[in-house]
CSV table of C-alpha atoms in Angstrom, one decimal:
chain,number,residue,atom,x,y,z
A,21,MET,CA,77.2,9.4,18.4
A,22,LYS,CA,75.2,10.6,15.3
A,23,GLN,CA,74.9,6.5,14.1
A,24,GLN,CA,73.5,6.1,17.7
A,25,ASN,CA,70.6,8.9,17.5
A,26,GLN,CA,69.5,7.6,14.1
A,27,GLN,CA,69.0,3.8,15.5
A,28,THR,CA,67.2,5.5,18.3
A,29,VAL,CA,64.8,7.3,16.1
A,30,ASP,CA,64.3,4.2,13.7
A,31,ARG,CA,63.2,2.4,16.6
A,32,SER,CA,60.6,4.8,17.7
A,33,LEU,CA,59.1,4.6,14.4
A,34,PRO,CA,56.5,2.0,13.9
A,35,PRO,CA,56.9,-0.8,11.1
A,36,ILE,CA,56.1,-0.3,7.3
A,37,TRP,CA,53.8,-3.1,7.1
A,38,LEU,CA,51.9,-1.6,10.3
A,39,ASN,CA,51.4,1.8,8.6
A,40,ARG,CA,50.0,0.2,5.7
A,41,VAL,CA,47.7,-1.9,7.8
A,42,SER,CA,46.5,1.3,9.7
A,43,TYR,CA,46.2,3.4,6.4
A,44,TRP,CA,43.8,0.4,4.6
A,45,PHE,CA,41.8,0.2,8.1
A,46,ARG,CA,41.1,3.8,7.9
A,47,ILE,CA,39.8,3.7,4.4
A,48,GLY,CA,37.7,0.6,5.1
A,49,LEU,CA,36.1,2.2,8.2
A,50,THR,CA,35.5,5.0,6.4
A,51,ILE,CA,33.9,3.2,3.5
A,52,PHE,CA,31.6,1.4,6.3
A,53,ILE,CA,30.4,4.4,7.9
A,54,ALA,CA,29.2,5.8,4.3
A,55,LEU,CA,27.6,2.4,3.3
A,56,THR,CA,25.9,2.3,6.8
A,57,MET,CA,24.6,6.1,6.6
A,58,LEU,CA,23.4,5.5,2.7
A,59,LEU,CA,21.4,2.1,3.6
A,60,GLY,CA,20.0,3.7,6.7
A,61,THR,CA,18.7,6.5,4.8
A,62,ALA,CA,17.1,4.6,2.1
A,63,ALA,CA,15.6,2.5,4.6
A,64,CYS,CA,14.0,5.4,6.4
A,65,THR,CA,12.9,6.8,3.0
A,66,ALA,CA,11.0,3.3,1.9
A,67,GLU,CA,9.4,3.5,5.6
A,68,ASN,CA,8.0,6.8,5.4
A,69,LYS,CA,6.9,6.2,1.7
A,70,ASP,CA,3.1,4.7,1.2
A,71,SER,CA,3.2,1.7,-1.1
A,72,VAL,CA,0.7,0.8,-3.7
A,73,SER,CA,-0.4,-2.2,-5.1
A,74,SER,CA,-3.2,-4.1,-7.1
A,75,ILE,CA,-5.3,-7.1,-5.6
A,76,VAL,CA,-7.1,-9.8,-7.4
A,77,TRP,CA,-10.9,-10.4,-7.8
A,78,GLN,CA,-11.9,-13.8,-6.8
A,79,ASN,CA,-14.9,-16.1,-7.2
A,80,ALA,CA,-17.3,-14.7,-4.1
A,81,ALA,CA,-19.1,-18.3,-3.9
A,82,GLN,CA,-15.6,-20.1,-3.4
A,83,ILE,CA,-14.6,-17.3,-0.6
A,84,THR,CA,-17.9,-16.5,1.4
A,85,PRO,CA,-20.7,-18.9,2.9
A,86,THR,CA,-23.7,-18.7,0.3
A,87,GLU,CA,-26.1,-17.6,3.3
A,88,VAL,CA,-23.7,-14.5,4.0
A,89,LEU,CA,-23.8,-13.5,0.4
A,90,VAL,CA,-27.7,-13.9,0.1
A,91,LYS,CA,-27.8,-11.5,3.1
A,92,ILE,CA,-25.7,-8.9,1.3
A,93,VAL,CA,-27.5,-9.0,-1.8
A,94,GLN,CA,-30.9,-8.8,0.0
A,95,SER,CA,-29.5,-5.9,2.1
A,96,HIS,CA,-28.8,-3.8,-0.9
A,97,SER,CA,-31.5,-5.0,-3.3
A,98,ASN,CA,-34.7,-6.0,-4.2
A,99,LEU,CA,-33.9,-8.8,-6.5
A,100,PRO,CA,-36.4,-11.5,-6.7
A,101,GLU,CA,-33.9,-14.4,-6.4
A,102,PRO,CA,-30.6,-13.6,-4.5
A,103,GLU,CA,-29.5,-16.9,-4.5
A,104,LYS,CA,-28.9,-16.4,-8.4
A,105,ALA,CA,-27.5,-12.9,-8.3
A,106,ILE,CA,-24.6,-14.4,-5.8
A,107,ALA,CA,-23.0,-16.5,-8.8
A,108,SER,CA,-21.7,-13.6,-10.6
A,109,MET,CA,-20.4,-11.8,-7.3
A,110,LYS,CA,-16.6,-11.4,-7.0
A,111,VAL,CA,-14.8,-10.3,-3.8
A,112,MET,CA,-11.3,-9.3,-3.1
A,113,GLN,CA,-9.6,-9.1,0.3
A,114,VAL,CA,-7.4,-6.9,2.0
A,115,ASN,CA,-5.7,-7.9,5.5
A,116,GLY,CA,-5.2,-5.0,7.9
A,117,LYS,CA,-4.2,-4.9,12.0
A,118,GLN,CA,-7.7,-4.8,12.9
A,119,GLY,CA,-9.1,-7.5,10.7
A,120,GLN,CA,-9.7,-8.2,6.9
A,121,LEU,CA,-11.6,-6.1,4.5
A,122,ALA,CA,-14.1,-8.1,2.2
A,123,LEU,CA,-14.8,-5.9,-0.6
A,124,TYR,CA,-17.7,-7.1,-3.0
A,125,ASP,CA,-18.4,-6.6,-6.7
A,126,PHE,CA,-22.0,-7.6,-7.3
A,127,ASN,CA,-21.3,-7.7,-11.0
A,128,ASN,CA,-24.5,-7.2,-11.8
A,129,SER,CA,-26.2,-5.0,-14.4
A,130,ARG,CA,-29.6,-4.6,-12.1
A,131,LEU,CA,-27.3,-2.8,-9.5
A,132,CYS,CA,-26.0,-0.3,-11.8
A,133,GLY,CA,-27.5,3.0,-12.6
A,134,ALA,CA,-26.5,6.4,-13.9
A,135,ILE,CA,-24.0,7.0,-11.1
A,136,GLY,CA,-22.4,3.4,-11.5
A,137,CYS,CA,-22.4,0.1,-10.2
A,138,LEU,CA,-22.7,-0.8,-6.6
A,139,TYR,CA,-19.7,-1.8,-4.5
A,140,THR,CA,-19.5,-2.6,-0.9
A,141,GLY,CA,-17.0,-3.8,2.0
A,142,TYR,CA,-17.0,-5.4,5.4
A,143,LEU,CA,-14.8,-5.6,8.1
A,144,ILE,CA,-14.0,-9.1,9.4
A,145,PRO,CA,-12.6,-8.3,12.9
A,146,ASN,CA,-9.7,-10.4,14.0
A,147,ASP,CA,-11.9,-11.4,16.9
A,148,ARG,CA,-14.4,-13.8,15.4
A,149,SER,CA,-16.7,-13.4,18.2
A,150,GLN,CA,-17.4,-9.9,16.9
A,151,LEU,CA,-19.6,-9.6,13.7
A,152,ALA,CA,-18.6,-8.4,10.6
A,153,THR,CA,-19.8,-4.7,9.9
A,154,GLU,CA,-20.2,-2.7,6.6
A,155,VAL,CA,-17.5,-0.3,6.2
A,156,PHE,CA,-17.5,0.8,2.4
A,157,THR,CA,-20.2,1.6,0.0
A,158,ALA,CA,-20.2,3.3,-3.2
A,159,TYR,CA,-21.2,3.3,-6.7
A,160,LEU,CA,-18.5,3.4,-9.0
A,161,ASN,CA,-18.0,3.1,-13.2
A,162,PRO,CA,-16.2,-0.2,-13.1
A,163,ASN,CA,-14.7,0.8,-17.0
A,164,VAL,CA,-11.3,2.2,-16.5
A,165,THR,CA,-8.2,2.5,-18.8
A,166,PRO,CA,-6.3,-0.9,-19.3
A,167,LYS,CA,-3.2,0.7,-17.2
A,168,ALA,CA,-5.4,1.9,-14.2
A,169,ALA,CA,-6.9,-0.6,-12.0
A,170,LEU,CA,-10.3,0.0,-10.3
A,171,PHE,CA,-9.3,-0.5,-6.9
A,172,GLN,CA,-5.6,-0.3,-5.5
A,173,VAL,CA,-4.5,-0.7,-2.0
A,174,LYS,CA,-2.2,1.8,-0.4
A,175,ASN,CA,-0.5,0.4,2.4
A,176,SER,CA,0.4,3.3,4.9
A,177,SER,CA,3.5,3.4,7.1
A,178,GLN,CA,1.2,5.1,9.7
A,179,ALA,CA,1.0,3.1,13.0
A,180,ASP,CA,-2.7,3.9,13.7
A,181,ALA,CA,-3.7,2.4,10.0
A,182,ASN,CA,-6.0,-0.4,11.3
A,183,LEU,CA,-7.2,-0.9,7.4
A,184,PRO,CA,-5.1,0.2,4.4
A,185,CYS,CA,-6.7,3.3,2.4
A,186,LEU,CA,-8.0,2.4,-0.9
A,187,LEU,CA,-7.5,4.1,-4.1
A,188,VAL,CA,-10.3,4.1,-6.6
A,189,ASN,CA,-9.4,5.2,-10.1
A,190,GLN,CA,-12.2,6.6,-12.4
A,191,THR,CA,-12.3,7.5,-15.9
A,192,VAL,CA,-13.7,11.0,-16.8
A,193,ILE,CA,-13.9,13.4,-19.6
A,194,GLU,CA,-10.7,15.5,-18.6
A,195,GLY,CA,-8.9,12.2,-17.7
A,196,ARG,CA,-8.5,10.1,-14.6
A,197,ARG,CA,-9.9,10.7,-11.4
A,198,GLN,CA,-8.0,9.1,-8.5
A,199,LEU,CA,-10.2,8.9,-5.1
A,200,ASP,CA,-8.6,8.1,-2.0
A,201,PHE,CA,-10.8,6.3,0.5
A,202,CYS,CA,-9.5,5.8,4.1
A,203,TYR,CA,-10.7,4.0,7.1
A,204,ASN,CA,-11.6,6.5,10.3
A,205,GLY,CA,-12.3,3.9,12.7
A,206,LEU,CA,-16.0,3.4,12.1
A,207,SER,CA,-16.0,3.4,7.8
A,208,TYR,CA,-14.5,4.4,4.8
A,209,GLU,CA,-14.3,8.0,4.0
A,210,LEU,CA,-13.3,10.2,1.2
A,211,ALA,CA,-9.8,11.4,2.1
A,212,GLY,CA,-8.4,12.7,-1.4
A,213,ASP,CA,-9.3,13.7,-4.8
A,214,LEU,CA,-7.0,14.2,-7.5
A,215,LEU,CA,-7.5,14.4,-11.3
A,216,PHE,CA,-5.1,13.0,-13.9
A,217,LYS,CA,-5.3,14.7,-17.3
A,218,GLU,CA,-4.7,12.9,-20.4
A,219,GLY,CA,-0.7,12.3,-20.6
A,220,GLU,CA,-0.1,13.7,-17.3
A,221,LYS,CA,2.5,11.7,-14.8
A,222,GLU,CA,1.6,10.0,-11.6
A,223,GLY,CA,2.0,12.3,-8.7
A,224,LYS,CA,1.2,15.3,-10.6
A,225,GLY,CA,-2.3,15.1,-10.3
A,226,LYS,CA,-4.4,18.3,-9.5
A,227,GLY,CA,-6.4,18.1,-6.2
A,228,GLU,CA,-10.1,18.6,-6.5
A,229,GLY,CA,-11.1,18.0,-2.8
A,230,GLY,CA,-10.6,16.1,0.2
A,231,GLU,CA,-7.4,16.4,1.8
A,232,ASN,CA,-4.4,15.9,-0.2
């Protein structure tokens, strides 16, 4: 009778190999869930964080039609021979949801003064039936430290960012000032102003104005 009961108990228990498969399956499932949560968190963090990138200046005469460059020079200066002035102009192009931003560096000492040199930007709409409009104008000091580009593009994670914000680095007595210009739907406006003192790490700058 005792032997019969033992056989009945043995038959009710699952085979050893099945227990091992179930054990490793549970471990694998736990690792899979953990990795999925970790990757999901990292993806959300990457989406919420703004990325900053540098862009390259190009010869404006190779990108923009001559007649357009002449009009830009004439609208911002009284240079007697604008056709000659465009030879030294540079441009950097930034793509956005609303269109393309063409940022011009006149690269001309006659368009520089005590407050800096002239830079201007035009929005070229995706809809080519619309005219390009001037959305950025500023006098800036082109002489910055080798570690900091004059202009950087801040690609925002915000869905309503029709054009990316522009980070402008300026060398000042205290160190480096970073100006944050963002597009408000009509033009670029100053949205932030940070001061990085000599030797101070990025991200620890002191706000000097604007919205930080």
